mmCIF file of C-alpha atoms in Angstrom:
data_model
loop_
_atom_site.group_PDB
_atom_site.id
_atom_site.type_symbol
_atom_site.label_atom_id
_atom_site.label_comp_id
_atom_site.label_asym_id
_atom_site.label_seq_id
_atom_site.Cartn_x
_atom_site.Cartn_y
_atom_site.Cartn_z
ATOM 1 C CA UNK A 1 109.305 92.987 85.950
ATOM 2 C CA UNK A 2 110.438 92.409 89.218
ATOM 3 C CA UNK A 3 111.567 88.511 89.893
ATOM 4 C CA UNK A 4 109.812 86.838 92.754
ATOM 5 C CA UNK A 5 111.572 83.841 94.358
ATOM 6 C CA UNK A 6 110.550 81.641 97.388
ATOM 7 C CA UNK A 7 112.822 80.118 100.177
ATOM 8 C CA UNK A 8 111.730 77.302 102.265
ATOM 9 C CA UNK A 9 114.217 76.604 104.663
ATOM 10 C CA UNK A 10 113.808 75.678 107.972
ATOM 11 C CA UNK A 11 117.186 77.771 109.662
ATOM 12 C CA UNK A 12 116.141 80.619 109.624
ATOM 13 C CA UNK A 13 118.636 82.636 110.344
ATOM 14 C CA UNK A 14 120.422 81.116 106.604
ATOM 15 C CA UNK A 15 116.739 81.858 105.348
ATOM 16 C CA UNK A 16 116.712 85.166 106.210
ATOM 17 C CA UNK A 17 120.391 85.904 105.448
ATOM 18 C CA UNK A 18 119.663 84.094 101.665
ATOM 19 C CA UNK A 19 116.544 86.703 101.547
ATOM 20 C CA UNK A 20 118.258 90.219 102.533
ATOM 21 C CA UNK A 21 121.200 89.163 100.068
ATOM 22 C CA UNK A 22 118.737 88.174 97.375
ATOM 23 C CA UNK A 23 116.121 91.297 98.194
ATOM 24 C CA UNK A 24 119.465 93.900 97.940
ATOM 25 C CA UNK A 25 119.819 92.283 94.423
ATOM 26 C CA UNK A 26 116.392 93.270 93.778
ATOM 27 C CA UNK A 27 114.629 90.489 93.696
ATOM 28 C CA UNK A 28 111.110 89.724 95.946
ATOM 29 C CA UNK A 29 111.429 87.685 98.174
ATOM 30 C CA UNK A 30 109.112 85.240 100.344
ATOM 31 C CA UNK A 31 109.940 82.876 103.133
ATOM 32 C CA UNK A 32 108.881 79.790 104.792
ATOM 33 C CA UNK A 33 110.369 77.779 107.832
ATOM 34 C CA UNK A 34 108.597 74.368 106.894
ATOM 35 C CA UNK A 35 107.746 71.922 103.852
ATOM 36 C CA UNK A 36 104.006 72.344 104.358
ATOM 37 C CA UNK A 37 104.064 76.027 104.206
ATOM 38 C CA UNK A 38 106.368 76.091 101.605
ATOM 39 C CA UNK A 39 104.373 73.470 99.396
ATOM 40 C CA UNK A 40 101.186 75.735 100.421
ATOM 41 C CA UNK A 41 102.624 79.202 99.171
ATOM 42 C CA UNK A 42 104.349 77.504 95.806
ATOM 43 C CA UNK A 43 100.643 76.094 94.592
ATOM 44 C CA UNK A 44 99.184 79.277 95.518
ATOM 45 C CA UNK A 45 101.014 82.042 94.294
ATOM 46 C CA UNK A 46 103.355 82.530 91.204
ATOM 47 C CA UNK A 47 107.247 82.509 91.387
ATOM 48 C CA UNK A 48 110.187 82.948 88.833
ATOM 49 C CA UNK A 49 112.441 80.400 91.022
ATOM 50 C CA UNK A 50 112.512 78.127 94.440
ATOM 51 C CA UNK A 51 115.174 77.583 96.930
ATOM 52 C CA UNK A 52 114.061 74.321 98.321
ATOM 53 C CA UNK A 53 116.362 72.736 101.251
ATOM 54 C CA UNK A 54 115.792 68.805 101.648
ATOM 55 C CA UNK A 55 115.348 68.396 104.855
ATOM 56 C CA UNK A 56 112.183 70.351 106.185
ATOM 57 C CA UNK A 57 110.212 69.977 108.868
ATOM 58 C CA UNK A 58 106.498 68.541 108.060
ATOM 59 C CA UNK A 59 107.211 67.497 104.379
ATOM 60 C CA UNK A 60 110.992 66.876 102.807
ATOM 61 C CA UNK A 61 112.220 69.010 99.668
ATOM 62 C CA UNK A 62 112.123 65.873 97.523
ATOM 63 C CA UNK A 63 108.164 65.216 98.073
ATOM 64 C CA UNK A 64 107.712 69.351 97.959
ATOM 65 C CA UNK A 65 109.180 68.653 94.479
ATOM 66 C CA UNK A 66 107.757 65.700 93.149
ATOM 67 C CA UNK A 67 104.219 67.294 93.835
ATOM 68 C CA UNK A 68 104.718 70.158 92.093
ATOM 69 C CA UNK A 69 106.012 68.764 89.068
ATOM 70 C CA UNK A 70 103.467 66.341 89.146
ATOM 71 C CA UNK A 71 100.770 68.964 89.076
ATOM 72 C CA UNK A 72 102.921 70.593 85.834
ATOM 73 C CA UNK A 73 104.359 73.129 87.761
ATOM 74 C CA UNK A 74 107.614 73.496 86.041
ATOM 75 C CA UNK A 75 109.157 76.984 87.936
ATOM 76 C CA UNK A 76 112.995 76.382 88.428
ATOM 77 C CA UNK A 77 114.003 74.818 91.449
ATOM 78 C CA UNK A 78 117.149 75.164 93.346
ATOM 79 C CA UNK A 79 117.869 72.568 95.767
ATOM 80 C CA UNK A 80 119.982 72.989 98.960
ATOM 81 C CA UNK A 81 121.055 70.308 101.524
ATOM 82 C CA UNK A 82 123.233 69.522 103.995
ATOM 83 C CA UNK A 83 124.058 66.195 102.652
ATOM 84 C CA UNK A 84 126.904 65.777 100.133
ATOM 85 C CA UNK A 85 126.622 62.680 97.879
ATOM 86 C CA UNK A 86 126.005 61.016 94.344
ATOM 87 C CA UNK A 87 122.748 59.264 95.765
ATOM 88 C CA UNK A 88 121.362 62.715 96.947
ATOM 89 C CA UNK A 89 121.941 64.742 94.263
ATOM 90 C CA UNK A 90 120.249 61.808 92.154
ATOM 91 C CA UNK A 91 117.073 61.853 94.012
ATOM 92 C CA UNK A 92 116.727 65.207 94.152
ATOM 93 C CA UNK A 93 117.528 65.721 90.299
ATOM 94 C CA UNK A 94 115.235 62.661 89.678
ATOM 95 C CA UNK A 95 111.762 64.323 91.404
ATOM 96 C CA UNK A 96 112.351 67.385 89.001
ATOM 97 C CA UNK A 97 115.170 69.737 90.766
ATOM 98 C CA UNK A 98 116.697 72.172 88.150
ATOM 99 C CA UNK A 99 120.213 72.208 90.163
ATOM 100 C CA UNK A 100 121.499 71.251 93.126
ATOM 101 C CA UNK A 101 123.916 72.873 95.886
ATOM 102 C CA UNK A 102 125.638 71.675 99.069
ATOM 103 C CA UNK A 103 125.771 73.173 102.682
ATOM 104 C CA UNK A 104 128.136 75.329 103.457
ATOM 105 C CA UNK A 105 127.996 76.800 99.970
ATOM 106 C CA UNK A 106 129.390 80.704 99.165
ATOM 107 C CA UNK A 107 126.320 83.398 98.436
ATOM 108 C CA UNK A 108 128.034 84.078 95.826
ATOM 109 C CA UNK A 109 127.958 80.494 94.053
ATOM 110 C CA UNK A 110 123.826 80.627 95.063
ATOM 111 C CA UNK A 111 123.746 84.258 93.537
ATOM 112 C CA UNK A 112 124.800 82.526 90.569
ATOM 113 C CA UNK A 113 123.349 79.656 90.066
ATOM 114 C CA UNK A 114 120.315 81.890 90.756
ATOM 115 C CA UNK A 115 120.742 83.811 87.735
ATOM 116 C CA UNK A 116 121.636 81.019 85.611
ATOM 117 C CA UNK A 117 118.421 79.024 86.396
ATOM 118 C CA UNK A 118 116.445 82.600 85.404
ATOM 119 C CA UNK A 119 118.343 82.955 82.430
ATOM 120 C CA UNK A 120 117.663 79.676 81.466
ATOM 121 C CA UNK A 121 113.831 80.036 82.193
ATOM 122 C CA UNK A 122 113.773 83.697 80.237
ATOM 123 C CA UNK A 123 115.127 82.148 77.018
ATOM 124 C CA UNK A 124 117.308 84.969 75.862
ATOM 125 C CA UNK A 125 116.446 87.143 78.469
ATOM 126 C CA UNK A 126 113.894 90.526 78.610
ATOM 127 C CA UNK A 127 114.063 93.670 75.959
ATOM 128 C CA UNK A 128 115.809 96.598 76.774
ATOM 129 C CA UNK A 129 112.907 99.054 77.678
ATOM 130 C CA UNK A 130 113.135 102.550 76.257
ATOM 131 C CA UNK A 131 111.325 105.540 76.969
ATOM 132 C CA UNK A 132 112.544 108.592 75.005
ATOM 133 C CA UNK A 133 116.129 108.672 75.388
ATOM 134 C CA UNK A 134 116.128 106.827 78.896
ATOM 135 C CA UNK A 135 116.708 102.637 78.319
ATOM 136 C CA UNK A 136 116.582 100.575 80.984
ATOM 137 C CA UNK A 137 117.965 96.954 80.399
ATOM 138 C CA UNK A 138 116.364 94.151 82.492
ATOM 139 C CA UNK A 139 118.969 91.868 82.312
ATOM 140 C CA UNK A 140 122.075 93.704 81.803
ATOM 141 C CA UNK A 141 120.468 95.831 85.148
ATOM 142 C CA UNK A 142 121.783 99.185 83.326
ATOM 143 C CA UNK A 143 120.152 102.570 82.941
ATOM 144 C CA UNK A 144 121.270 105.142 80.398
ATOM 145 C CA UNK A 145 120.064 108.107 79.620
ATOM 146 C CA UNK A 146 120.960 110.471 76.516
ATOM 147 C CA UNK A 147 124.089 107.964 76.543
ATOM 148 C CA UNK A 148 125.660 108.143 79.832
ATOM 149 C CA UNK A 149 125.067 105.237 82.060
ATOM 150 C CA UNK A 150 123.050 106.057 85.089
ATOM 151 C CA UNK A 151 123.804 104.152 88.609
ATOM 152 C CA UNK A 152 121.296 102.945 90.295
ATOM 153 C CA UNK A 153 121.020 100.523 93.643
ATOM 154 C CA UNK A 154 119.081 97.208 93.011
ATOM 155 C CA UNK A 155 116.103 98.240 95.145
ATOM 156 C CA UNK A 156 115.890 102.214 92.463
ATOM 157 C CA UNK A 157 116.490 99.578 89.275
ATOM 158 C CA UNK A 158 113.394 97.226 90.491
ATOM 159 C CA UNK A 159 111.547 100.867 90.695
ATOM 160 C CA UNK A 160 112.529 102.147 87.550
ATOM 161 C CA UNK A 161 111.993 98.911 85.545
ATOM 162 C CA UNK A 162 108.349 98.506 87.196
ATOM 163 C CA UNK A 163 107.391 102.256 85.948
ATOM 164 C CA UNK A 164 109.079 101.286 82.615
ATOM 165 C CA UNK A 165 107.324 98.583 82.170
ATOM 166 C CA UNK A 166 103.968 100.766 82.103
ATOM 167 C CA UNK A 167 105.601 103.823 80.663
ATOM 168 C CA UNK A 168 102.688 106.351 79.969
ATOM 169 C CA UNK A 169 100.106 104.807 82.390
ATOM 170 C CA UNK A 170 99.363 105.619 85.745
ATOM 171 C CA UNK A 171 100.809 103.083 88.489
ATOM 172 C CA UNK A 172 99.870 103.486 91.805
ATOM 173 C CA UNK A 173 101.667 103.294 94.914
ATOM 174 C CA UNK A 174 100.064 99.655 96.247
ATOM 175 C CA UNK A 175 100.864 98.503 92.721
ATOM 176 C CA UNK A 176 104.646 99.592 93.066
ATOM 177 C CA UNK A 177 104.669 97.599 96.494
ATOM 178 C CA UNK A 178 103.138 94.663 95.062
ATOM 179 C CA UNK A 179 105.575 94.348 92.177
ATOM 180 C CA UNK A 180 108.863 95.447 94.072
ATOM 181 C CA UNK A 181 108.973 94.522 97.625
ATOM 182 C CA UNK A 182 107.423 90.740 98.313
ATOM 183 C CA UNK A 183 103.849 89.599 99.531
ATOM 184 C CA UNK A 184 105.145 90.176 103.269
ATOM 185 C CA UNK A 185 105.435 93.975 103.235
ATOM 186 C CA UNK A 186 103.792 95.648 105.999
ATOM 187 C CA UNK A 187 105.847 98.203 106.175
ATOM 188 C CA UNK A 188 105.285 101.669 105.122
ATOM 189 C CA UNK A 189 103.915 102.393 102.015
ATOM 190 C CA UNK A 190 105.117 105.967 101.908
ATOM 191 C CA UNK A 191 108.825 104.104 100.924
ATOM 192 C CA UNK A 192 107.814 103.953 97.120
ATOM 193 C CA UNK A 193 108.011 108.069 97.871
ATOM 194 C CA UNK A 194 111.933 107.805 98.862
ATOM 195 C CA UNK A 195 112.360 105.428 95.905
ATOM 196 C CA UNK A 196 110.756 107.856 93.474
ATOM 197 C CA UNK A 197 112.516 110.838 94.486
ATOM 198 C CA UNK A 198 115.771 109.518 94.719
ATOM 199 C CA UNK A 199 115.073 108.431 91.444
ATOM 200 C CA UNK A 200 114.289 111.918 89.927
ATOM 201 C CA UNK A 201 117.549 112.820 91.306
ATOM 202 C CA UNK A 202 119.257 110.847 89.511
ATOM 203 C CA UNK A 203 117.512 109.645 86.154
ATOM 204 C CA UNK A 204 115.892 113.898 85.269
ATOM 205 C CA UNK A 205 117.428 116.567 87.381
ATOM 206 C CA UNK A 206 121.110 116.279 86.217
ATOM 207 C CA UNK A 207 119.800 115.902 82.788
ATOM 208 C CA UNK A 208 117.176 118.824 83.233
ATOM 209 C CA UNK A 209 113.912 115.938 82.298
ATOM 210 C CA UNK A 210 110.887 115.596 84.588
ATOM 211 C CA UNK A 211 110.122 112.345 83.239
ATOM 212 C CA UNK A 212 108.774 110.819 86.426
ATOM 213 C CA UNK A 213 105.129 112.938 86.958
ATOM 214 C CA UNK A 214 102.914 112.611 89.988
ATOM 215 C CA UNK A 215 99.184 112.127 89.275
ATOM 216 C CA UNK A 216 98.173 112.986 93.056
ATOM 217 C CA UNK A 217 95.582 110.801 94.681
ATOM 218 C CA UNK A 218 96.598 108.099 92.098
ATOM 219 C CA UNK A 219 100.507 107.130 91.506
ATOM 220 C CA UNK A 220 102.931 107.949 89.276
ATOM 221 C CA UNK A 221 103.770 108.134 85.839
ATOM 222 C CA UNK A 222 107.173 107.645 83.738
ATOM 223 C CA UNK A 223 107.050 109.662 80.395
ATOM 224 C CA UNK A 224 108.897 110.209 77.484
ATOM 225 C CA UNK A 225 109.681 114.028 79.211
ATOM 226 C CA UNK A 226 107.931 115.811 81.795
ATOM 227 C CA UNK A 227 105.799 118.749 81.883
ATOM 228 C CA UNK A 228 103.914 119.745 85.399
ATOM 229 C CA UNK A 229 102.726 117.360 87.478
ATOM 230 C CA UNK A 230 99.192 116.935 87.421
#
């Protein structure tokens, strides 16, 4: 299933740079600019991890924090600041924090200590999914089929691993959209079409399978094979 993460962080442009990265790794992805927004969408909606920065406009990172984990919410949280000291990192550590990074930091380092925080949380991570002789491996991000390794962009894998995850039943398109791309899409829905077929072209047509079936008017289906579409 498709990780969702939230940023609140009040520079936006770093916000949205820190989403795009994070969305091309496949990940969903919701923003917010201040602490009371950011407090608002973390009580009311469920996420695997939080970027939190420490200082936010309207309520600070530390009290953002301290409330959740006082109400028992224990998703992972990543704290950024601008500040670099012992006495920071204590405080924010102290209200709950999971980890703790300093301004400028490299994506790469965040990509990382991403991971490690969802790794952490998974406890040895998701099964490999398999569906006849196509496996698709959450955390490895890998896709084989009959043996060869098929490669896929982060945005196909999240695709694939959200039909996999219902192999055999029909998913609609809204459902695809609600489990790939975050809560802001408004965009067109017709994407999860592209997705789909540039999946076929690369998970069944060079292996002659038709393992991704349309059931019109309702969504799509991944199978062990194909067959005709209904």
């Amino acid at each position: 299933m498709t990780m969702r993460l939230l940023i609140v962080e009040d520079e936006r442009r770093l916000a949205m740079a820190l989403a795009r990265g994070l969305a091309a790794e496949g990940f969903a992805v919701d923003t917010a600019h201040d602490g009371v927004t950011g407090l608002r969408l973390a009580q009311e909606r469920d996420y695997d991890l939080i970027v939190l920065d420490i200082m936010l406009p309207g309520l600070n990172g530390y009290r953002i924090c301290a409330q959740l984990r006082a109400a028992g919410d224990d998703t992972p949280i990543l704290m950024l600041t601008a500040k670099d000291g012992e006495y920071d990192e204590a405080e924010g550590l102290d209200t709950g924090a999971d980890d703790y990074l300093t301004k400028p930091f490299s994506y790469v380092v965040l990509q990382a200590r991403v991971r490690a925080l969802l790794r952490r949380r998974t406890r040895g991570g998701a099964p490999v999914l398999r569906i006849g002789d196509l496996t698709v491996d959450p955390d490895g991000r890998r896709v084989d089929r009959s043996g060869t390794e098929v490669v896929l962009t982060a945005k196909e894998f999240a695709v694939l691993e959200h039909l996999a995850l219902h192999a055999g039943q029909v998913v609609s398109k809204a459902d695809i959209l609600g489990g790939v791309w975050d809560f802001a899409y408004d965009g067109d829905p017709n994407i999860v079409e592209v997705y789909v077929s540039a999946l076929r072209r690369k998970i069944d047509l060079p292996f002659g399978r038709r393992s991704i079936r349309t059931v019109r008017g309702a969504g799509y289906r991944l199978e062990a094979d194909g067959g005709r579409d209904v």
